[in-house]
Coordinates of C-alpha atoms and ligand atoms in Angstrom, one line a residue:
M1 CA 63.8 -90.2 76.9
L2 CA 61.3 -88.9 74.3
G3 CA 60.1 -85.4 74.2
L4 CA 56.6 -84.8 75.3
M5 CA 55.3 -82.8 72.4
Q6 CA 52.3 -83.7 70.2
N7 CA 53.1 -85.9 67.4
Q8 CA 51.1 -84.8 64.4
P9 CA 52.2 -86.1 61.0
L10 CA 53.1 -83.4 58.5
L11 CA 50.3 -83.8 55.9
I12 CA 49.4 -81.7 52.8
S13 CA 45.8 -81.7 53.9
S14 CA 46.9 -79.6 56.9
L15 CA 48.1 -76.9 54.6
I16 CA 44.8 -76.4 52.9
D17 CA 42.9 -76.7 56.2
F18 CA 45.1 -73.9 57.5
A19 CA 44.7 -71.7 54.4
E20 CA 40.9 -72.1 54.6
R21 CA 40.7 -71.3 58.3
H22 CA 43.2 -68.4 58.5
H23 CA 43.3 -67.0 55.0
G24 CA 39.8 -68.1 53.7
D25 CA 39.3 -64.9 51.7
G26 CA 42.9 -64.8 50.2
E27 CA 42.4 -64.5 46.5
I28 CA 43.3 -67.0 43.7
V29 CA 43.1 -65.5 40.2
S30 CA 43.5 -67.6 37.1
R31 CA 43.5 -66.9 33.4
R32 CA 41.5 -69.8 32.0
V33 CA 42.0 -71.8 28.8
E34 CA 38.6 -70.5 27.9
G35 CA 40.3 -67.0 27.7
D36 CA 38.4 -65.4 30.6
F37 CA 39.5 -64.8 34.2
H38 CA 38.4 -66.8 37.2
R39 CA 38.6 -65.5 40.8
Y40 CA 37.8 -67.1 44.1
A41 CA 39.5 -67.6 47.4
W42 CA 41.4 -70.2 49.5
R43 CA 38.2 -71.3 51.2
D44 CA 36.8 -72.3 47.8
V45 CA 40.0 -74.2 46.9
A46 CA 39.6 -76.1 50.2
Q47 CA 35.9 -76.9 49.5
R48 CA 36.5 -78.1 46.0
A49 CA 39.6 -80.1 47.1
R50 CA 37.3 -82.0 49.4
Q51 CA 34.9 -82.5 46.5
V52 CA 37.9 -83.9 44.5
A53 CA 38.6 -86.3 47.3
N54 CA 34.9 -87.4 47.5
G55 CA 34.9 -87.9 43.7
L56 CA 38.0 -90.1 43.8
D57 CA 36.4 -92.1 46.7
S58 CA 33.2 -92.5 44.6
W59 CA 35.4 -94.2 41.9
G60 CA 36.9 -96.5 44.4
L61 CA 40.4 -95.2 43.7
G62 CA 42.7 -96.8 46.2
F63 CA 45.2 -95.2 48.6
G64 CA 48.5 -94.5 46.8
E65 CA 46.9 -94.7 43.3
R66 CA 48.1 -92.2 40.8
V67 CA 46.1 -89.3 39.3
A68 CA 47.8 -87.6 36.4
T69 CA 47.4 -84.0 35.2
L70 CA 48.2 -82.4 31.9
A71 CA 47.5 -78.9 32.9
W72 CA 48.6 -75.3 32.9
N73 CA 48.8 -73.2 36.1
G74 CA 45.3 -72.6 37.2
Y75 CA 42.7 -73.0 40.0
R76 CA 41.5 -76.5 39.0
H77 CA 45.1 -77.8 39.0
L78 CA 45.5 -76.2 42.5
E79 CA 42.4 -78.1 43.7
L80 CA 43.9 -81.3 42.5
Y81 CA 47.2 -80.6 44.3
F82 CA 45.3 -80.7 47.6
G83 CA 42.4 -83.0 46.9
V84 CA 44.5 -85.8 45.3
S85 CA 47.4 -85.8 47.8
G86 CA 45.2 -84.9 50.8
S87 CA 43.1 -88.0 50.3
G88 CA 46.2 -90.2 50.2
R89 CA 46.5 -90.6 46.4
V90 CA 49.5 -89.5 44.4
L91 CA 49.4 -86.5 42.1
H92 CA 51.4 -87.1 39.0
T93 CA 52.0 -83.9 37.1
V94 CA 52.9 -84.6 33.5
N95 CA 54.8 -82.2 31.3
P96 CA 52.6 -81.6 28.3
R97 CA 55.6 -80.3 26.3
L98 CA 57.0 -83.8 26.0
H99 CA 56.4 -85.8 22.9
P100 CA 53.0 -87.8 23.1
E101 CA 55.0 -91.0 22.9
Q102 CA 57.0 -90.0 26.0
I103 CA 53.8 -88.9 27.7
A104 CA 52.2 -92.3 27.1
W105 CA 55.4 -94.0 28.3
I106 CA 55.3 -92.0 31.6
V107 CA 51.6 -92.5 32.1
N108 CA 52.1 -96.3 31.7
H109 CA 55.1 -96.3 33.9
A110 CA 53.3 -94.5 36.7
E111 CA 50.2 -96.7 36.1
D112 CA 48.0 -93.6 36.3
Q113 CA 44.3 -94.4 36.9
V114 CA 42.9 -91.0 36.3
L115 CA 44.1 -88.3 33.9
C116 CA 42.8 -84.7 34.2
F117 CA 43.7 -82.4 31.3
D118 CA 43.2 -78.8 30.1
L119 CA 41.3 -78.7 26.8
S120 CA 44.5 -77.3 25.1
F121 CA 45.9 -80.8 25.5
L122 CA 42.9 -82.7 24.0
P123 CA 45.0 -83.6 20.9
I124 CA 47.6 -85.2 23.2
V125 CA 45.0 -87.2 25.0
Q126 CA 43.4 -88.3 21.7
A127 CA 46.9 -89.4 20.6
I128 CA 47.7 -91.4 23.7
Q129 CA 44.4 -92.7 25.1
A130 CA 44.4 -96.0 23.2
N131 CA 47.9 -96.7 24.5
C132 CA 47.3 -96.0 28.1
P133 CA 45.3 -99.0 29.4
T134 CA 45.7 -98.2 33.1
V135 CA 43.7 -94.9 32.8
K136 CA 40.1 -95.6 33.8
H137 CA 38.9 -92.0 33.9
W138 CA 39.6 -89.2 31.5
V139 CA 38.6 -85.8 32.9
A140 CA 38.5 -82.6 31.0
L141 CA 39.3 -79.6 33.2
C142 CA 36.3 -77.6 32.0
D143 CA 32.7 -76.6 32.7
A144 CA 30.0 -79.1 31.8
D145 CA 28.9 -77.1 28.7
K146 CA 32.5 -76.9 27.3
L147 CA 32.9 -80.7 27.1
P148 CA 33.9 -81.4 23.5
A149 CA 31.4 -83.6 21.7
G150 CA 32.8 -86.5 19.6
S151 CA 36.2 -86.3 21.2
G152 CA 36.8 -90.0 20.8
V153 CA 38.0 -90.2 24.4
P154 CA 36.1 -93.0 26.1
G155 CA 33.9 -91.9 29.0
L156 CA 35.3 -88.3 28.9
K157 CA 33.9 -86.3 31.8
S158 CA 33.8 -82.6 32.6
Y159 CA 35.7 -81.8 35.8
D160 CA 33.1 -79.3 36.9
A161 CA 30.2 -81.7 36.3
W162 CA 32.0 -84.4 38.2
L163 CA 32.6 -82.0 41.2
A164 CA 29.0 -80.8 41.1
D165 CA 27.9 -84.3 42.1
Q166 CA 30.2 -84.4 45.2
A167 CA 29.6 -83.4 48.8
S168 CA 31.8 -80.6 50.1
T169 CA 32.3 -82.2 53.5
Y170 CA 35.1 -84.6 53.9
Q171 CA 37.3 -85.8 56.7
W172 CA 40.9 -85.8 55.5
P173 CA 42.5 -89.1 56.5
V174 CA 45.5 -89.2 58.8
F175 CA 48.4 -91.4 57.8
D176 CA 52.2 -91.7 58.0
E177 CA 53.8 -88.4 56.8
N178 CA 56.3 -90.4 54.7
T179 CA 53.4 -91.5 52.5
A180 CA 53.9 -90.6 48.8
S181 CA 52.1 -87.4 47.8
S182 CA 53.1 -86.4 44.3
M183 CA 55.5 -87.4 41.6
C184 CA 57.4 -85.7 38.8
Y185 CA 59.5 -87.3 36.0
T186 CA 62.9 -85.9 35.1
S187 CA 63.3 -84.9 31.5
G188 CA 65.3 -88.0 30.8
T189 CA 68.0 -86.5 28.6
T190 CA 69.9 -89.8 29.2
G191 CA 67.8 -93.0 29.0
N192 CA 64.2 -93.2 30.1
P193 CA 62.7 -90.6 32.3
K194 CA 62.9 -91.4 36.1
A195 CA 60.4 -90.2 38.7
A196 CA 61.1 -88.4 41.9
L197 CA 58.4 -89.5 44.3
Y198 CA 57.7 -86.8 46.9
S199 CA 56.2 -87.5 50.3
H200 CA 53.9 -85.4 52.6
R201 CA 56.8 -84.9 54.9
S202 CA 59.3 -83.8 52.2
T203 CA 56.6 -81.5 50.7
T204 CA 55.6 -79.7 53.9
L205 CA 59.2 -79.3 55.1
H206 CA 60.1 -77.9 51.7
A207 CA 57.1 -75.5 51.9
Y208 CA 58.2 -74.2 55.3
A209 CA 61.8 -73.8 54.1
A210 CA 60.8 -72.1 50.8
A211 CA 58.8 -69.5 52.6
L212 CA 61.8 -68.3 54.7
P213 CA 63.0 -64.7 54.1
D214 CA 66.4 -65.8 52.8
V215 CA 64.8 -68.5 50.6
M216 CA 61.8 -67.4 48.5
G217 CA 60.5 -65.1 51.2
I218 CA 56.8 -65.8 50.7
S219 CA 54.2 -64.0 52.9
A220 CA 50.6 -63.2 53.2
R221 CA 51.4 -59.7 51.9
D222 CA 52.5 -61.1 48.5
A223 CA 50.5 -61.5 45.3
I224 CA 52.5 -64.3 43.6
L225 CA 52.7 -65.1 39.9
P226 CA 54.2 -68.6 39.4
V227 CA 55.1 -68.6 35.7
V228 CA 57.1 -71.8 36.5
P229 CA 54.6 -74.5 35.6
M230 CA 52.8 -76.6 38.1
F231 CA 53.8 -79.6 35.9
H232 CA 57.5 -78.7 36.6
V233 CA 58.5 -79.8 40.1
N234 CA 55.2 -78.5 41.6
A235 CA 55.9 -75.0 40.5
W236 CA 58.9 -75.0 42.8
G237 CA 56.6 -75.7 45.7
I238 CA 54.9 -72.3 45.5
P239 CA 51.3 -73.7 45.7
Y240 CA 52.2 -75.3 49.1
S241 CA 54.1 -72.3 50.4
A242 CA 51.3 -70.0 49.4
A243 CA 48.8 -72.1 51.4
L244 CA 51.1 -72.2 54.3
T245 CA 51.4 -68.3 54.3
G246 CA 48.1 -67.3 52.8
A247 CA 49.7 -65.5 49.8
K248 CA 47.5 -64.4 46.9
L249 CA 48.1 -66.6 43.8
V250 CA 47.8 -65.4 40.2
F251 CA 47.9 -68.1 37.6
P252 CA 48.8 -67.3 34.0
G253 CA 47.0 -70.3 32.4
P254 CA 48.2 -70.9 28.9
A255 CA 49.3 -67.3 28.2
M256 CA 53.0 -67.3 28.8
D257 CA 54.1 -64.7 26.2
G258 CA 55.7 -61.4 27.4
K259 CA 52.7 -59.2 26.7
S260 CA 50.2 -61.5 28.6
I261 CA 52.5 -61.9 31.5
Y262 CA 53.1 -58.1 31.7
E263 CA 49.4 -57.3 31.6
L264 CA 48.7 -59.9 34.3
I265 CA 51.4 -58.5 36.6
E266 CA 49.9 -55.0 36.3
A267 CA 46.2 -56.0 36.5
E268 CA 46.6 -58.2 39.5
K269 CA 49.2 -56.0 41.3
V270 CA 51.7 -58.9 41.4
S271 CA 54.5 -58.3 43.8
Y272 CA 56.4 -61.5 43.3
A273 CA 57.0 -63.7 40.3
A274 CA 58.9 -66.9 39.6
G275 CA 60.1 -68.5 36.4
V276 CA 63.0 -69.7 34.2
P277 CA 65.3 -67.2 32.4
T278 CA 63.8 -67.9 28.9
V279 CA 60.3 -66.6 30.1
W280 CA 61.8 -63.5 31.6
Q281 CA 63.7 -62.9 28.4
M282 CA 60.4 -62.8 26.5
L283 CA 59.0 -60.4 29.1
L284 CA 61.9 -58.0 28.9
M285 CA 61.9 -58.1 25.1
H286 CA 58.2 -57.1 25.2
M287 CA 58.7 -54.3 27.8
K288 CA 61.9 -52.6 26.6
P289 CA 60.9 -51.3 23.1
A290 CA 57.5 -50.2 24.5
G291 CA 59.1 -48.3 27.4
L292 CA 56.9 -50.2 29.9
K293 CA 57.6 -50.2 33.7
F294 CA 56.2 -52.3 36.6
S295 CA 54.0 -50.6 39.2
T296 CA 53.9 -53.4 41.8
L297 CA 56.5 -56.1 41.0
K298 CA 59.3 -56.1 43.6
R299 CA 61.0 -59.5 43.4
T300 CA 61.4 -62.4 41.1
V301 CA 62.9 -65.8 41.6
I302 CA 64.8 -67.0 38.6
G303 CA 66.2 -70.5 38.4
G304 CA 66.2 -73.7 36.4
S305 CA 69.1 -72.5 34.3
A306 CA 71.8 -70.0 35.1
C307 CA 70.4 -66.4 35.2
P308 CA 72.6 -64.2 33.1
P309 CA 74.0 -61.1 34.8
A310 CA 72.6 -59.0 32.0
M311 CA 69.1 -60.1 33.1
I312 CA 69.7 -59.5 36.8
N313 CA 71.1 -56.0 35.9
A314 CA 68.1 -55.2 33.7
F315 CA 65.6 -56.1 36.3
R316 CA 67.4 -54.2 39.0
D317 CA 68.5 -51.1 37.1
D318 CA 65.8 -50.6 34.6
Y319 CA 62.8 -51.9 36.5
G320 CA 63.7 -51.8 40.3
V321 CA 63.0 -55.5 40.7
E322 CA 65.2 -57.6 42.9
V323 CA 66.2 -60.9 41.3
L324 CA 66.6 -64.0 43.6
H325 CA 68.8 -66.5 41.7
A326 CA 67.8 -70.0 42.7
W327 CA 69.2 -73.4 42.0
G328 CA 67.6 -76.8 42.3
M329 CA 66.5 -80.0 40.6
T330 CA 63.5 -82.2 40.2
E331 CA 65.2 -84.6 42.6
M332 CA 65.4 -81.9 45.2
S333 CA 61.7 -80.9 45.3
P334 CA 63.4 -78.6 43.8
L335 CA 65.0 -76.0 46.0
G336 CA 68.7 -76.3 46.9
T337 CA 70.1 -72.8 47.1
L338 CA 68.9 -69.2 46.8
C339 CA 71.1 -66.2 46.5
T340 CA 70.6 -63.4 49.1
L341 CA 73.2 -61.3 50.8
K342 CA 74.4 -61.6 54.3
N343 CA 74.5 -58.8 56.8
K344 CA 78.2 -58.2 56.3
H345 CA 77.7 -57.6 52.6
L346 CA 75.2 -54.8 53.0
D347 CA 77.9 -52.0 53.0
L348 CA 79.7 -53.4 49.9
P349 CA 79.7 -51.3 46.8
K350 CA 77.0 -52.4 44.3
D351 CA 79.3 -54.1 41.9
E352 CA 80.8 -56.2 44.7
Q353 CA 77.3 -57.2 45.8
M354 CA 76.5 -58.1 42.2
K355 CA 79.4 -60.5 42.0
I356 CA 77.8 -62.4 44.9
L357 CA 74.2 -62.2 43.6
L358 CA 75.2 -63.8 40.4
K359 CA 76.1 -67.0 42.2
Q360 CA 73.4 -69.7 42.6
G361 CA 73.4 -69.0 46.3
R362 CA 73.6 -70.4 49.8
A363 CA 72.3 -73.7 51.0
I364 CA 68.9 -73.7 52.7
Y365 CA 68.7 -75.4 56.1
G366 CA 67.6 -78.9 55.1
V367 CA 70.0 -79.2 52.2
D368 CA 73.5 -80.2 53.0
M369 CA 76.0 -79.9 50.2
K370 CA 79.7 -80.4 49.3
I371 CA 81.9 -80.6 46.3
V372 CA 84.3 -83.5 45.5
G373 CA 87.2 -84.1 43.1
A374 CA 87.7 -86.9 40.6
N375 CA 88.5 -89.5 43.4
G376 CA 85.6 -88.5 45.6
E377 CA 87.9 -86.4 47.9
D378 CA 86.3 -83.4 49.6
L379 CA 87.3 -80.1 48.0
P380 CA 87.7 -76.8 49.9
F381 CA 85.1 -74.1 50.2
D382 CA 87.4 -71.5 48.7
G383 CA 85.4 -70.2 45.8
K384 CA 88.1 -71.6 43.4
A385 CA 88.1 -75.4 43.5
A386 CA 85.4 -76.8 41.2
G387 CA 84.1 -80.3 41.7
D388 CA 81.0 -82.5 41.5
L389 CA 78.3 -81.1 43.7
L390 CA 76.7 -83.6 46.1
V391 CA 73.6 -83.0 48.2
R392 CA 71.6 -84.7 51.0
G393 CA 68.5 -83.8 53.0
P394 CA 64.9 -84.6 53.8
W395 CA 63.6 -83.3 50.5
V396 CA 66.2 -84.9 48.3
V397 CA 65.5 -88.3 46.5
R398 CA 66.8 -91.5 48.0
E399 CA 65.7 -93.6 45.1
Y400 CA 63.6 -93.2 42.0
F401 CA 60.0 -94.5 41.6
K402 CA 60.1 -98.3 41.0
G403 CA 63.8 -98.2 41.9
E404 CA 65.1 -99.0 38.4
G405 CA 68.8 -98.6 38.0
G406 CA 69.4 -99.1 41.7
S407 CA 70.2 -96.4 44.2
P408 CA 71.4 -93.1 42.7
L409 CA 73.3 -92.3 45.9
V410 CA 77.1 -92.4 46.3
R411 CA 78.8 -93.1 49.6
D412 CA 81.7 -91.0 50.9
A413 CA 84.7 -92.1 52.9
Q414 CA 82.7 -91.6 56.2
G415 CA 80.0 -93.9 54.8
V416 CA 77.5 -91.0 54.4
E417 CA 75.2 -91.2 51.4
W418 CA 74.9 -88.3 49.0
F419 CA 72.9 -87.6 45.8
P420 CA 75.2 -86.6 42.9
T421 CA 73.6 -83.6 41.2
G422 CA 75.5 -83.9 37.9
D423 CA 76.5 -80.3 38.3
V424 CA 80.0 -78.9 38.7
A425 CA 80.4 -76.1 41.2
T426 CA 82.5 -74.0 43.4
I427 CA 81.6 -73.1 47.0
D428 CA 83.1 -70.0 48.7
A429 CA 84.1 -69.5 52.3
D430 CA 80.7 -67.9 53.0
G431 CA 78.9 -71.0 51.6
F432 CA 77.8 -69.3 48.3
M433 CA 77.7 -72.0 45.6
Q434 CA 78.3 -71.3 41.9
I435 CA 77.5 -73.7 39.2
T436 CA 80.1 -73.7 36.5
D437 CA 78.5 -76.4 34.3
R438 CA 76.5 -79.5 34.0
S439 CA 79.2 -82.2 34.2
K440 CA 78.3 -83.4 30.7
D441 CA 78.5 -79.8 29.3
V442 CA 81.9 -79.1 30.7
I443 CA 84.4 -78.0 28.0
K444 CA 87.9 -79.1 28.5
S445 CA 90.5 -77.2 26.5
G446 CA 94.1 -78.3 26.8
G447 CA 93.3 -80.0 30.1
E448 CA 91.7 -76.8 31.6
W449 CA 88.0 -76.4 32.2
I450 CA 86.0 -73.6 30.6
S451 CA 82.7 -72.7 32.1
S452 CA 80.1 -72.7 29.3
I453 CA 77.8 -70.6 31.6
D454 CA 80.4 -67.8 31.8
I455 CA 80.8 -67.8 28.1
E456 CA 77.0 -67.6 27.5
N457 CA 76.6 -64.9 30.1
I458 CA 79.0 -62.6 28.3
A459 CA 77.3 -63.2 25.0
V460 CA 73.9 -62.3 26.3
A461 CA 75.2 -59.1 27.8
H462 CA 75.7 -57.9 24.2
P463 CA 72.7 -55.8 23.3
A464 CA 72.1 -57.6 20.0
V465 CA 72.0 -61.1 21.5
A466 CA 68.8 -62.8 22.6
M467 CA 70.1 -66.2 23.5
A468 CA 73.5 -68.0 23.5
A469 CA 74.7 -71.5 24.0
C470 CA 78.3 -72.4 24.4
I471 CA 79.4 -75.9 23.4
G472 CA 82.8 -77.6 23.0
V473 CA 83.9 -78.8 19.5
F474 CA 86.8 -81.0 18.5
H475 CA 90.2 -79.5 18.2
P476 CA 93.3 -81.6 17.2
K477 CA 95.6 -79.7 19.6
W478 CA 93.4 -78.7 22.5
D479 CA 91.0 -81.6 22.4
E480 CA 88.1 -79.2 22.6
R481 CA 87.5 -75.5 22.0
P482 CA 84.4 -73.5 22.9
I483 CA 82.2 -72.0 20.2
V484 CA 79.2 -69.9 21.0
V485 CA 75.9 -70.4 19.2
V486 CA 73.8 -67.2 19.1
V487 CA 70.3 -66.1 18.3
K488 CA 70.1 -62.4 17.5
K489 CA 67.3 -60.2 18.8
P490 CA 64.8 -59.2 16.2
N491 CA 66.1 -56.3 14.0
A492 CA 69.5 -56.3 15.8
E493 CA 72.9 -56.8 14.2
V494 CA 76.2 -58.0 15.4
S495 CA 78.9 -59.7 13.4
R496 CA 81.1 -62.7 14.4
D497 CA 84.2 -60.5 14.8
E498 CA 82.3 -57.8 16.8
L499 CA 81.0 -60.5 19.2
L500 CA 84.4 -62.1 19.6
K501 CA 85.9 -58.6 20.3
F502 CA 83.2 -58.1 22.9
Y503 CA 84.8 -60.9 24.9
E504 CA 88.1 -59.2 25.2
G505 CA 88.9 -58.1 28.8
K506 CA 85.8 -60.0 30.0
T507 CA 87.4 -63.4 30.3
A508 CA 90.8 -65.0 30.0
K509 CA 92.1 -64.9 26.4
W510 CA 92.2 -68.7 26.0
Q511 CA 88.6 -69.0 27.1
I512 CA 87.3 -66.7 24.4
P513 CA 85.3 -68.9 21.9
D514 CA 87.0 -69.8 18.7
D515 CA 83.9 -69.1 16.6
V516 CA 80.4 -67.7 16.6
V517 CA 77.6 -69.6 14.8
F518 CA 74.4 -67.6 14.2
V519 CA 71.2 -69.6 14.2
D520 CA 67.5 -68.8 14.1
A521 CA 66.7 -70.7 17.2
I522 CA 68.3 -72.8 19.9
P523 CA 66.4 -76.0 20.7
L524 CA 64.7 -75.8 24.1
G525 CA 63.7 -78.8 26.2
A526 CA 60.3 -79.4 27.8
T527 CA 61.2 -77.2 30.7
G528 CA 62.5 -74.3 28.7
K529 CA 66.2 -75.1 29.0
M530 CA 68.6 -75.1 26.1
L531 CA 69.0 -78.6 24.8
K532 CA 72.7 -78.8 24.2
T533 CA 72.6 -82.4 23.3
R534 CA 70.3 -81.6 20.4
L535 CA 72.4 -78.6 19.5
R536 CA 75.6 -80.7 19.4
E537 CA 73.7 -83.1 17.1
Q538 CA 72.6 -80.3 14.8
L539 CA 76.2 -79.0 14.6
K540 CA 77.9 -82.4 14.2
D541 CA 79.3 -81.5 10.8
Y542 CA 80.6 -78.2 12.0
R543 CA 84.4 -77.7 11.8
L544 CA 86.3 -74.9 13.4
P545 CA 87.5 -72.3 10.8
G546 CA 90.9 -73.3 9.4
L547 CA 90.8 -76.9 10.4
Ligands
LIG601 P1 64.7 -77.6 37.6 O1 64.7 -77.1 36.3 O2 63.4 -77.6 38.3 O3 65.7 -76.9 38.5 P2 65.6 -80.1 36.6 O4 65.7 -81.4 37.3 O5 64.8 -80.1 35.3 O6 65.0 -79.1 37.6 O7 67.0 -79.6 36.2 C1 68.0 -79.4 37.2 C2 69.3 -78.9 36.6 O8 69.1 -77.6 36.1 C3 70.3 -78.7 37.7 O9 71.0 -79.9 38.0 C4 71.2 -77.6 37.0 O10 72.1 -78.2 36.0 C5 70.2 -76.8 36.2 N1 69.9 -75.6 37.0 C6 68.9 -75.3 37.8 N2 68.9 -74.1 38.3 C7 70.1 -73.6 37.8 C8 70.7 -72.3 38.0 N3 70.2 -71.3 38.8 N4 71.9 -72.1 37.4 C9 72.5 -73.1 36.7 N5 71.9 -74.3 36.4 C10 70.7 -74.5 37.0

């Protein structure tokens, strides 16, 4: 017997309809590429999203065709999120920090028909346009009078001029909720990039889950600053959760430096921010020497890489900001876990609570997870056994776009299919998961694993250290030994021996790195993560002292 409730497909258009009707005057503030600020409200986003849909119809763009963006976080990007997906096309957010050749590869692979870009990325467009034959329409996200003359981009249009010609009424089509809505390529550290193809159903379910109090806890009372880019896994789904809750959104545009972010938080009374650790590192480095404090910021979600304890402590103790440590991946839309305490933890002493809050967190309803050993056997949830982390759920990929390389899933002894995350983790009896490494970054010394994340966390707790990467290097007796590669803070000093001494008592003796290598910079990938593969290449001639 079937239930007798209404069967409405979960569609992204319903999010923007809802935001317009119930939070029409909720503010959206954006720093523009032009340098000025733009403000309007959810009802304007909805109206312009309908104009986007009409504009795509006027070009005869088919259902399921791809519209690419090369854009910062801003209001026009937000309109495309809803207008493109809502009308049944697929929004393809491209990471502009990739090399132009990779961008062209991705655009061709996705067979994008339209490419909308912020003017900061005109040089990329100029470099790739001749090699992107599928793109029929190049759109600059700017006012009509800002369209660059003589750009060399064929048929280049201004987004605002294009929208001005479109009616603001539009009936969103109704279709199967499993229809593709947006796509995002993984960084492709191994082989060619692969795309996660999200659906309306996966996106709306993820938006609901993300807004829950123990997840991102997003509400109509919040003013949210997503520093995490809209080209990186849909800014962790924040644009959708904000529409679902009616939160105010504050977009940083291209200004991601510590000073600009700080000023924006203060000016727009931001209560909530989200970003990767490297961005917050820049913010803290700007604030500390100047003795600055936050007036309104209460919480920040930090994820994408392990959040060092020193950063969680600084936010909490120096600035009164609660850090929510999050873990996820492009293949997971991206949220998998968030770290918040349970009721039984509330009376624990602060340092006991901190031990929990450093972990990557508890699974969200909708994400099932387990850890397995080398032969695929289930490992216990005891907080000690570390194994390959597997996940499944309605917003986890089943297959990559165009299915190349076959199914990424693995089948367990019960015949259940799981997505292998490539992360190595422990899970404790309360379900708190802690990543110890990427499987390819694991350091194995004398048959024992050393967590590179633990070693990095200790280094960045030293006041003179800005950034640290731990990698394994060849050792004739132990196979591999850890070394730590360190970038010092400006005008700060620490010697090799001082730093190695700093490890004493903080980790087992045999896990203390064998050496410290000071560098000016650690290579970062397109999503702000340390590129350990490149670092290993750079240090390929390195030999441990005495060998
Ligand atoms: P995203 O950066 O959006 O999380 P990616 O697909 O680029 O997605 O990268 C996913 C990988 O990033 C994870 O498999 C994991 O190795 C790493 N990662 C993400 N969040 C964390 C975290 N909080 N702690 C440690 N590693 C993390």
